[in-house]
């Protein structure tokens, strides 16, 4: 089984037709290429173990055999993109769509209790059919039931929102793209979140303001793809980065700041890094595209004297995530372990600006201290760990982890060639 799987669930009615080219070129293509990228996955010298699949759904009232259709799994990105570009859109368009059936089919295609990344993108232009309809979905399992395939599947009457609630239970992220601001699709997205009360991570580049684009916080590759600069419509925060005094600072890096929640990587923001013009040119030569936070410590560590050489950097955040504001309010800085350096990253008082202190190798160890009456513990690397309140109300520990607690014979199923 592939380490990473993505299913795109698309409404196939005429309502989607006028918007499909924009959705495909501005969103889906970028997300798919990012998802299948070796470099973003940290696998520069290996073939990414990725599988892609496509599901289309229509509206009730059409022939039942064509209500939901699905492809098989493919590892070929070009083939998958050809499927997407060749999709026909006809019929329906005036009725509510069979979104519950489309999402149910996606859940049935993902292996039950499998490891790895599993993502689903719902692309719809119509409201969901409002009444519960017969669908299949994975059943909550105990250890004995896992050995019995029949007990892993249940048939029930569900609407789209109810089906979406099964996604976090099955460790599948759910994202939504819609060419209209449909409140019912927002509710489906919220139902599919692991924590419905957590704030929605913003999209760095707003290409089509009238579109509804809700990307799961666990879908790091999608956030990275939609936060990349170089398009005419830039996020408001990007104008801050453009005003960087180029005579004093030189851009040396651009990438993603990543945290960990409940054992899963979480996209925080897209960063641009600048070094002083007098600093060595190779300062960031071997930095990865993803910087993952190892732990959070007090900003006081940045004021400690160090006998060796340190370098000062400035970073611009393209997305002002609530996590950064929490770091600023609690006077914390992030520890990031780079291939041959250690970076301390703190949020400054200026909007979207972060300050970095770069130390060589593992030369610096951070002693534990008390923070908010919670004892920081030592981790294996010798760095202090601590706790910070996450914007959704749960607590992140030193690793960023929260300390709070269609099968082929499916009715209406088909195949695509």
Tab-separated table of C-alpha atoms in Angstrom:
chain	number	residue	atom	x	y	z
A	1	UNK	CA	0.000	0.000	0.000
A	2	UNK	CA	1.188	3.526	-0.801
A	3	UNK	CA	2.513	5.741	1.976
A	4	UNK	CA	0.452	8.663	0.670
A	5	UNK	CA	-2.971	8.532	-0.964
A	6	UNK	CA	-5.184	11.273	-2.394
A	7	UNK	CA	-8.743	10.998	-3.711
A	8	UNK	CA	-10.372	13.881	-5.585
A	9	UNK	CA	-14.188	13.754	-5.382
A	10	UNK	CA	-15.745	15.916	-8.122
A	11	UNK	CA	-19.315	16.941	-8.926
A	12	UNK	CA	-19.906	15.942	-12.540
A	13	UNK	CA	-22.959	18.088	-13.294
A	14	UNK	CA	-23.236	21.081	-15.612
A	15	UNK	CA	-23.053	23.365	-12.568
A	16	UNK	CA	-19.325	22.620	-12.298
A	17	UNK	CA	-18.504	23.026	-15.997
A	18	UNK	CA	-17.895	26.815	-16.185
A	19	UNK	CA	-15.494	26.724	-13.229
A	20	UNK	CA	-13.591	23.511	-13.836
A	21	UNK	CA	-10.636	24.880	-15.788
A	22	UNK	CA	-9.976	27.526	-13.127
A	23	UNK	CA	-10.286	25.027	-10.280
A	24	UNK	CA	-7.999	22.566	-12.014
A	25	UNK	CA	-5.287	25.026	-13.033
A	26	UNK	CA	-5.328	27.298	-9.962
A	27	UNK	CA	-5.797	24.658	-7.262
A	28	UNK	CA	-5.860	20.944	-8.086
A	29	UNK	CA	-2.834	20.795	-10.394
A	30	UNK	CA	-0.696	22.716	-7.916
A	31	UNK	CA	-1.830	20.554	-4.993
A	32	UNK	CA	-1.285	17.301	-6.884
A	33	UNK	CA	2.221	18.188	-8.033
A	34	UNK	CA	3.109	19.346	-4.532
A	35	UNK	CA	1.687	16.143	-3.026
A	36	UNK	CA	3.708	13.991	-5.416
A	37	UNK	CA	6.926	15.950	-4.954
A	38	UNK	CA	9.920	14.035	-3.609
A	39	UNK	CA	11.527	17.145	-2.159
A	40	UNK	CA	8.509	18.186	-0.092
A	41	UNK	CA	8.238	14.661	1.252
A	42	UNK	CA	11.902	14.661	2.216
A	43	UNK	CA	12.653	11.902	-0.327
A	44	UNK	CA	14.920	13.660	-2.789
A	45	UNK	CA	16.623	10.470	-3.941
A	46	UNK	CA	13.691	8.095	-4.096
A	47	UNK	CA	10.442	7.642	-5.990
A	48	UNK	CA	7.485	8.908	-3.955
A	49	UNK	CA	5.121	6.130	-2.911
A	50	UNK	CA	1.918	7.942	-3.899
A	51	UNK	CA	-1.456	6.758	-5.183
A	52	UNK	CA	-4.172	8.928	-6.721
A	53	UNK	CA	-7.823	8.229	-7.465
A	54	UNK	CA	-10.851	10.067	-8.875
A	55	UNK	CA	-14.536	9.879	-7.959
A	56	UNK	CA	-17.371	11.719	-9.700
A	57	UNK	CA	-20.934	12.136	-8.442
A	58	UNK	CA	-24.085	13.601	-9.951
A	59	UNK	CA	-27.554	14.566	-8.730
A	60	UNK	CA	-30.448	12.419	-7.587
A	61	UNK	CA	-33.015	11.755	-10.268
A	62	UNK	CA	-30.466	10.644	-12.831
A	63	UNK	CA	-29.874	6.990	-13.654
A	64	UNK	CA	-28.745	5.279	-10.432
A	65	UNK	CA	-25.903	3.514	-12.251
A	66	UNK	CA	-24.279	6.885	-12.978
A	67	UNK	CA	-24.871	8.514	-9.602
A	68	UNK	CA	-21.284	7.761	-8.489
A	69	UNK	CA	-18.349	6.590	-10.594
A	70	UNK	CA	-14.771	5.969	-9.600
A	71	UNK	CA	-11.399	5.223	-11.129
A	72	UNK	CA	-8.860	2.795	-9.791
A	73	UNK	CA	-5.658	3.867	-8.032
A	74	UNK	CA	-2.810	5.188	-10.171
A	75	UNK	CA	0.769	6.181	-9.367
A	76	UNK	CA	1.144	8.102	-12.635
A	77	UNK	CA	0.608	11.831	-12.081
A	78	UNK	CA	0.339	12.633	-15.795
A	79	UNK	CA	-2.334	9.978	-16.258
A	80	UNK	CA	-4.283	11.282	-13.294
A	81	UNK	CA	-4.153	14.852	-14.594
A	82	UNK	CA	-5.363	13.611	-17.989
A	83	UNK	CA	-8.368	12.059	-16.260
A	84	UNK	CA	-9.132	15.383	-14.598
A	85	UNK	CA	-8.777	17.450	-17.773
A	86	UNK	CA	-10.971	15.006	-19.711
A	87	UNK	CA	-13.890	15.037	-17.275
A	88	UNK	CA	-17.247	15.763	-18.951
A	89	UNK	CA	-19.817	17.899	-17.120
A	90	UNK	CA	-23.463	17.523	-18.079
A	91	UNK	CA	-26.932	17.101	-16.658
A	92	UNK	CA	-28.164	18.131	-13.254
A	93	UNK	CA	-27.055	21.575	-12.226
A	94	UNK	CA	-30.465	22.516	-10.822
A	95	UNK	CA	-30.752	19.874	-8.111
A	96	UNK	CA	-28.861	19.094	-4.941
A	97	UNK	CA	-25.883	16.825	-5.559
A	98	UNK	CA	-25.118	13.340	-4.244
A	99	UNK	CA	-22.232	14.535	-2.087
A	100	UNK	CA	-22.921	11.984	0.665
A	101	UNK	CA	-22.561	9.137	-1.807
A	102	UNK	CA	-19.362	10.593	-3.278
A	103	UNK	CA	-17.725	11.030	0.122
A	104	UNK	CA	-18.878	7.578	1.205
A	105	UNK	CA	-17.251	6.052	-1.861
A	106	UNK	CA	-13.988	7.786	-0.997
A	107	UNK	CA	-14.002	6.410	2.548
A	108	UNK	CA	-14.636	2.915	1.202
A	109	UNK	CA	-11.634	3.163	-1.122
A	110	UNK	CA	-9.158	4.006	1.643
A	111	UNK	CA	-7.759	0.925	3.421
A	112	UNK	CA	-9.141	0.592	6.939
A	113	UNK	CA	-6.715	1.186	9.839
A	114	UNK	CA	-3.829	1.880	7.461
A	115	UNK	CA	-0.811	4.037	8.232
A	116	UNK	CA	0.463	6.945	6.144
A	117	UNK	CA	-1.081	10.116	4.771
A	118	UNK	CA	-4.626	9.910	3.411
A	119	UNK	CA	-6.332	12.954	1.980
A	120	UNK	CA	-9.605	13.698	0.205
A	121	UNK	CA	-10.576	16.856	-1.705
A	122	UNK	CA	-14.288	17.487	-2.318
A	123	UNK	CA	-14.910	19.701	-5.360
A	124	UNK	CA	-18.566	20.699	-5.648
A	125	UNK	CA	-20.641	23.536	-7.099
A	126	UNK	CA	-24.022	22.523	-5.655
A	127	UNK	CA	-25.536	22.020	-2.238
A	128	UNK	CA	-25.691	18.468	-0.874
A	129	UNK	CA	-28.891	16.455	-1.110
A	130	UNK	CA	-30.593	17.362	2.194
A	131	UNK	CA	-32.142	14.008	3.139
A	132	UNK	CA	-30.317	10.938	4.483
A	133	UNK	CA	-29.651	8.371	1.763
A	134	UNK	CA	-28.351	4.772	1.864
A	135	UNK	CA	-24.549	4.769	1.962
A	136	UNK	CA	-21.743	2.479	3.042
A	137	UNK	CA	-19.040	3.596	5.428
A	138	UNK	CA	-16.302	2.012	7.557
A	139	UNK	CA	-17.437	0.789	10.955
A	140	UNK	CA	-15.744	1.655	14.245
A	141	UNK	CA	-13.567	-1.395	14.912
A	142	UNK	CA	-12.144	-3.264	17.840
A	143	UNK	CA	-9.184	-5.601	17.514
A	144	UNK	CA	-11.297	-8.709	16.892
A	145	UNK	CA	-13.365	-7.016	14.180
A	146	UNK	CA	-10.268	-5.987	12.236
A	147	UNK	CA	-9.821	-9.620	11.205
A	148	UNK	CA	-13.324	-9.812	9.775
A	149	UNK	CA	-13.743	-7.714	6.630
A	150	UNK	CA	-17.561	-7.900	6.712
A	151	UNK	CA	-17.690	-6.332	10.175
A	152	UNK	CA	-15.625	-3.371	8.948
A	153	UNK	CA	-18.401	-2.045	6.715
A	154	UNK	CA	-21.867	-0.856	7.638
A	155	UNK	CA	-24.830	0.324	5.582
A	156	UNK	CA	-26.813	3.217	6.963
A	157	UNK	CA	-28.909	6.257	6.137
A	158	UNK	CA	-26.704	9.367	6.244
A	159	UNK	CA	-26.526	12.862	4.849
A	160	UNK	CA	-23.277	14.431	3.629
A	161	UNK	CA	-22.446	16.072	6.945
A	162	UNK	CA	-22.830	12.804	8.830
A	163	UNK	CA	-20.573	11.001	6.349
A	164	UNK	CA	-17.974	13.772	6.727
A	165	UNK	CA	-17.813	13.116	10.479
A	166	UNK	CA	-16.372	9.676	9.687
A	167	UNK	CA	-13.281	11.147	8.001
A	168	UNK	CA	-11.309	12.040	11.160
A	169	UNK	CA	-12.342	8.692	12.673
A	170	UNK	CA	-10.711	7.001	9.664
A	171	UNK	CA	-7.627	9.293	9.799
A	172	UNK	CA	-8.481	10.893	6.456
A	173	UNK	CA	-8.229	14.665	5.993
A	174	UNK	CA	-11.090	16.388	4.169
A	175	UNK	CA	-10.678	19.585	2.155
A	176	UNK	CA	-13.338	21.453	0.163
A	177	UNK	CA	-13.137	23.578	-2.992
A	178	UNK	CA	-16.277	25.277	-4.310
A	179	UNK	CA	-16.651	28.104	-6.875
A	180	UNK	CA	-19.360	29.635	-4.663
A	181	UNK	CA	-19.630	30.534	-0.994
A	182	UNK	CA	-22.068	27.749	-0.049
A	183	UNK	CA	-22.641	27.569	3.700
A	184	UNK	CA	-23.673	23.909	3.568
A	185	UNK	CA	-20.290	22.970	2.121
A	186	UNK	CA	-18.635	24.890	4.941
A	187	UNK	CA	-20.578	22.726	7.369
A	188	UNK	CA	-19.399	19.571	5.601
A	189	UNK	CA	-15.796	20.739	5.893
A	190	UNK	CA	-16.249	21.571	9.566
A	191	UNK	CA	-17.786	18.147	10.218
A	192	UNK	CA	-14.753	16.502	8.614
A	193	UNK	CA	-12.218	18.285	10.841
A	194	UNK	CA	-10.507	16.464	13.679
A	195	UNK	CA	-11.406	19.379	15.941
A	196	UNK	CA	-14.408	21.315	14.529
A	197	UNK	CA	-13.734	24.220	16.904
A	198	UNK	CA	-10.173	24.844	15.724
A	199	UNK	CA	-9.697	27.909	13.479
A	200	UNK	CA	-9.439	27.334	9.750
A	201	UNK	CA	-5.869	27.816	8.498
A	202	UNK	CA	-5.861	30.655	5.946
A	203	UNK	CA	-4.772	30.229	2.347
A	204	UNK	CA	-1.634	32.230	1.622
A	205	UNK	CA	-2.477	33.271	-1.957
A	206	UNK	CA	-6.080	34.297	-2.660
A	207	UNK	CA	-6.540	33.716	-6.390
A	208	UNK	CA	-10.341	33.772	-6.633
A	209	UNK	CA	-11.978	35.652	-3.739
A	210	UNK	CA	-15.450	34.395	-4.645
A	211	UNK	CA	-14.355	30.756	-4.286
A	212	UNK	CA	-14.697	28.713	-1.118
A	213	UNK	CA	-11.310	27.064	-0.511
A	214	UNK	CA	-11.004	25.190	2.773
A	215	UNK	CA	-7.853	23.075	3.115
A	216	UNK	CA	-7.334	20.700	6.018
A	217	UNK	CA	-4.567	21.796	8.369
A	218	UNK	CA	-3.109	18.285	8.070
A	219	UNK	CA	-2.703	18.568	4.286
A	220	UNK	CA	0.692	20.273	4.378
A	221	UNK	CA	1.468	19.806	0.684
A	222	UNK	CA	-1.774	21.526	-0.315
A	223	UNK	CA	-1.050	24.522	1.905
A	224	UNK	CA	2.468	24.747	0.526
A	225	UNK	CA	1.185	24.629	-3.062
A	226	UNK	CA	-1.389	27.368	-2.510
A	227	UNK	CA	1.009	29.594	-0.544
A	228	UNK	CA	3.716	29.807	-3.186
A	229	UNK	CA	4.452	33.327	-4.468
A	230	UNK	CA	4.856	34.361	-8.078
A	231	UNK	CA	1.218	34.849	-9.063
A	232	UNK	CA	-0.453	38.226	-9.739
A	233	UNK	CA	-2.797	38.078	-6.737
A	234	UNK	CA	-0.748	38.113	-3.541
A	235	UNK	CA	-1.908	37.725	0.019
A	236	UNK	CA	-2.034	40.996	1.981
A	237	UNK	CA	0.876	39.863	4.168
A	238	UNK	CA	3.065	39.378	1.126
A	239	UNK	CA	3.286	43.119	0.590
A	240	UNK	CA	5.227	43.305	3.859
A	241	UNK	CA	7.834	40.929	2.531
A	242	UNK	CA	8.124	42.907	-0.689
A	243	UNK	CA	9.084	45.993	1.345
A	244	UNK	CA	12.170	44.317	2.847
A	245	UNK	CA	15.177	46.674	2.530
A	246	UNK	CA	17.134	44.775	-0.113
A	247	UNK	CA	20.258	46.902	0.400
A	248	UNK	CA	20.701	45.524	3.926
A	249	UNK	CA	19.221	42.033	3.639
A	250	UNK	CA	19.398	39.296	1.027
A	251	UNK	CA	16.762	36.617	0.573
A	252	UNK	CA	18.342	33.197	1.169
A	253	UNK	CA	15.445	30.802	1.718
A	254	UNK	CA	11.736	30.207	1.236
A	255	UNK	CA	9.766	27.310	2.659
A	256	UNK	CA	7.221	26.046	5.156
A	257	UNK	CA	7.112	26.184	8.942
A	258	UNK	CA	5.701	22.889	10.211
A	259	UNK	CA	4.383	21.817	13.606
A	260	UNK	CA	3.123	18.463	14.890
A	261	UNK	CA	-0.305	17.870	16.405
A	262	UNK	CA	-1.456	14.466	17.601
A	263	UNK	CA	1.459	12.876	15.791
A	264	UNK	CA	0.567	14.473	12.441
A	265	UNK	CA	2.483	17.280	10.670
A	266	UNK	CA	0.562	20.572	10.575
A	267	UNK	CA	1.278	23.473	8.224
A	268	UNK	CA	1.707	26.764	10.131
A	269	UNK	CA	2.874	29.307	7.578
A	270	UNK	CA	4.989	29.985	4.515
A	271	UNK	CA	8.234	31.802	5.399
A	272	UNK	CA	10.796	33.884	3.558
A	273	UNK	CA	14.246	34.107	5.178
A	274	UNK	CA	16.693	37.009	4.799
A	275	UNK	CA	20.323	37.283	5.918
A	276	UNK	CA	22.297	40.483	6.388
A	277	UNK	CA	24.205	41.429	3.257
A	278	UNK	CA	27.439	40.978	5.195
A	279	UNK	CA	26.641	37.378	6.256
A	280	UNK	CA	28.092	34.382	4.353
A	281	UNK	CA	26.302	33.544	1.112
A	282	UNK	CA	26.174	29.835	1.951
A	283	UNK	CA	24.392	30.441	5.253
A	284	UNK	CA	21.221	28.628	4.134
A	285	UNK	CA	22.723	26.481	1.388
A	286	UNK	CA	21.474	23.174	2.793
A	287	UNK	CA	18.222	24.196	4.422
A	288	UNK	CA	15.244	21.901	3.687
A	289	UNK	CA	11.997	23.207	2.240
A	290	UNK	CA	10.158	22.231	5.425
A	291	UNK	CA	11.364	23.525	8.805
A	292	UNK	CA	9.806	21.463	11.581
A	293	UNK	CA	9.575	22.820	15.111
A	294	UNK	CA	11.384	20.526	17.561
A	295	UNK	CA	10.254	22.270	20.742
A	296	UNK	CA	9.197	25.598	22.225
A	297	UNK	CA	11.333	27.394	24.814
A	298	UNK	CA	11.455	30.801	26.476
A	299	UNK	CA	12.746	33.716	24.398
A	300	UNK	CA	15.186	34.375	27.235
A	301	UNK	CA	17.463	31.784	25.623
A	302	UNK	CA	18.006	34.145	22.704
A	303	UNK	CA	19.534	36.686	25.099
A	304	UNK	CA	22.001	34.249	26.634
A	305	UNK	CA	25.644	34.854	25.820
A	306	UNK	CA	27.302	32.297	23.555
A	307	UNK	CA	31.053	32.147	23.013
A	308	UNK	CA	30.820	30.833	19.451
A	309	UNK	CA	29.627	32.485	16.254
A	310	UNK	CA	25.943	33.224	15.750
A	311	UNK	CA	24.127	34.724	12.790
A	312	UNK	CA	21.081	36.981	12.874
A	313	UNK	CA	18.274	36.526	10.326
A	314	UNK	CA	14.894	38.029	9.587
A	315	UNK	CA	11.873	36.004	8.411
A	316	UNK	CA	8.569	37.124	6.919
A	317	UNK	CA	5.429	35.051	7.470
A	318	UNK	CA	3.128	35.040	4.448
A	319	UNK	CA	0.274	33.764	6.616
A	320	UNK	CA	-0.330	35.224	10.072
A	321	UNK	CA	-1.348	31.962	11.773
A	322	UNK	CA	-2.806	32.138	15.287
A	323	UNK	CA	-0.014	29.860	16.507
A	324	UNK	CA	2.514	32.653	15.868
A	325	UNK	CA	0.497	35.095	17.943
A	326	UNK	CA	0.415	32.554	20.776
A	327	UNK	CA	4.210	32.314	20.621
A	328	UNK	CA	4.508	36.103	20.841
A	329	UNK	CA	2.064	36.475	23.716
A	330	UNK	CA	3.734	33.725	25.741
A	331	UNK	CA	7.259	34.980	25.005
A	332	UNK	CA	8.283	31.709	23.367
A	333	UNK	CA	10.626	30.847	20.545
A	334	UNK	CA	10.721	27.758	18.349
A	335	UNK	CA	13.739	25.461	18.162
A	336	UNK	CA	14.426	24.130	14.662
A	337	UNK	CA	17.137	21.552	14.018
A	338	UNK	CA	18.745	22.086	10.604
A	339	UNK	CA	21.241	19.717	8.927
A	340	UNK	CA	24.297	21.461	10.419
A	341	UNK	CA	22.780	24.322	12.447
A	342	UNK	CA	20.267	25.095	15.182
A	343	UNK	CA	17.794	27.924	14.590
A	344	UNK	CA	15.880	29.786	17.290
A	345	UNK	CA	12.852	31.549	15.833
A	346	UNK	CA	10.865	34.206	17.715
A	347	UNK	CA	7.919	36.395	16.677
A	348	UNK	CA	8.631	40.131	16.833
A	349	UNK	CA	6.206	42.955	17.595
A	350	UNK	CA	6.027	43.879	13.913
A	351	UNK	CA	3.277	42.103	11.984
A	352	UNK	CA	4.451	39.008	10.115
A	353	UNK	CA	8.107	39.499	11.102
A	354	UNK	CA	10.110	36.808	12.897
A	355	UNK	CA	13.646	37.028	14.244
A	356	UNK	CA	16.075	34.141	13.933
A	357	UNK	CA	19.304	33.306	15.770
A	358	UNK	CA	21.426	30.706	14.004
A	359	UNK	CA	23.909	28.568	15.946
A	360	UNK	CA	26.417	26.093	14.473
A	361	UNK	CA	25.542	22.409	14.757
A	362	UNK	CA	24.491	21.054	18.147
A	363	UNK	CA	26.663	23.545	20.009
A	364	UNK	CA	23.788	24.847	22.110
A	365	UNK	CA	21.761	22.864	24.652
A	366	UNK	CA	18.768	24.494	26.296
A	367	UNK	CA	18.290	23.992	30.020
A	368	UNK	CA	14.779	23.215	31.271
A	369	UNK	CA	12.754	25.882	33.006
A	370	UNK	CA	9.251	26.431	34.328
A	371	UNK	CA	6.719	27.928	31.949
A	372	UNK	CA	3.183	28.719	33.059
A	373	UNK	CA	3.646	26.492	36.104
A	374	UNK	CA	4.300	23.462	33.929
A	375	UNK	CA	7.623	21.691	34.297
A	376	UNK	CA	9.650	21.511	31.139
A	377	UNK	CA	11.281	18.158	30.625
A	378	UNK	CA	14.466	17.222	28.843
A	379	UNK	CA	14.158	15.438	25.523
A	380	UNK	CA	16.727	13.211	23.901
A	381	UNK	CA	18.423	16.037	22.006
A	382	UNK	CA	19.204	17.915	25.223
A	383	UNK	CA	16.756	20.707	24.456
A	384	UNK	CA	14.099	21.845	26.894
A	385	UNK	CA	10.504	21.063	26.093
A	386	UNK	CA	7.515	23.084	27.112
A	387	UNK	CA	3.862	23.653	26.548
A	388	UNK	CA	1.961	26.313	24.661
A	389	UNK	CA	-1.763	26.731	24.277
A	390	UNK	CA	-2.853	25.974	20.722
A	391	UNK	CA	-5.455	28.306	19.127
A	392	UNK	CA	-8.115	25.595	19.252
A	393	UNK	CA	-7.808	25.288	23.038
A	394	UNK	CA	-5.711	22.120	23.210
A	395	UNK	CA	-2.102	22.163	24.412
A	396	UNK	CA	0.933	21.503	22.271
A	397	UNK	CA	3.810	19.700	23.896
A	398	UNK	CA	7.463	19.964	22.930
A	399	UNK	CA	6.946	17.878	19.830
A	400	UNK	CA	3.902	19.936	18.911
A	401	UNK	CA	1.585	17.093	19.904
A	402	UNK	CA	-1.723	17.880	21.504
A	403	UNK	CA	-1.989	16.735	25.084
A	404	UNK	CA	-5.814	17.035	25.039
A	405	UNK	CA	-7.608	14.438	24.116
A	406	UNK	CA	-16.246	2.462	-2.337
A	407	UNK	CA	-15.946	-0.831	-2.989
A	408	UNK	CA	-16.399	-2.028	-6.578
A	409	UNK	CA	-19.848	-3.505	-5.827
A	410	UNK	CA	-21.161	-0.358	-4.200
A	411	UNK	CA	-24.595	0.699	-5.509
A	412	UNK	CA	-24.099	3.244	-8.246
A	413	UNK	CA	-20.412	2.444	-8.483
A	414	UNK	CA	-18.722	2.390	-11.846
A	415	UNK	CA	-15.292	2.624	-13.380
A	416	UNK	CA	-13.340	5.104	-15.458
A	417	UNK	CA	-10.907	4.238	-18.139
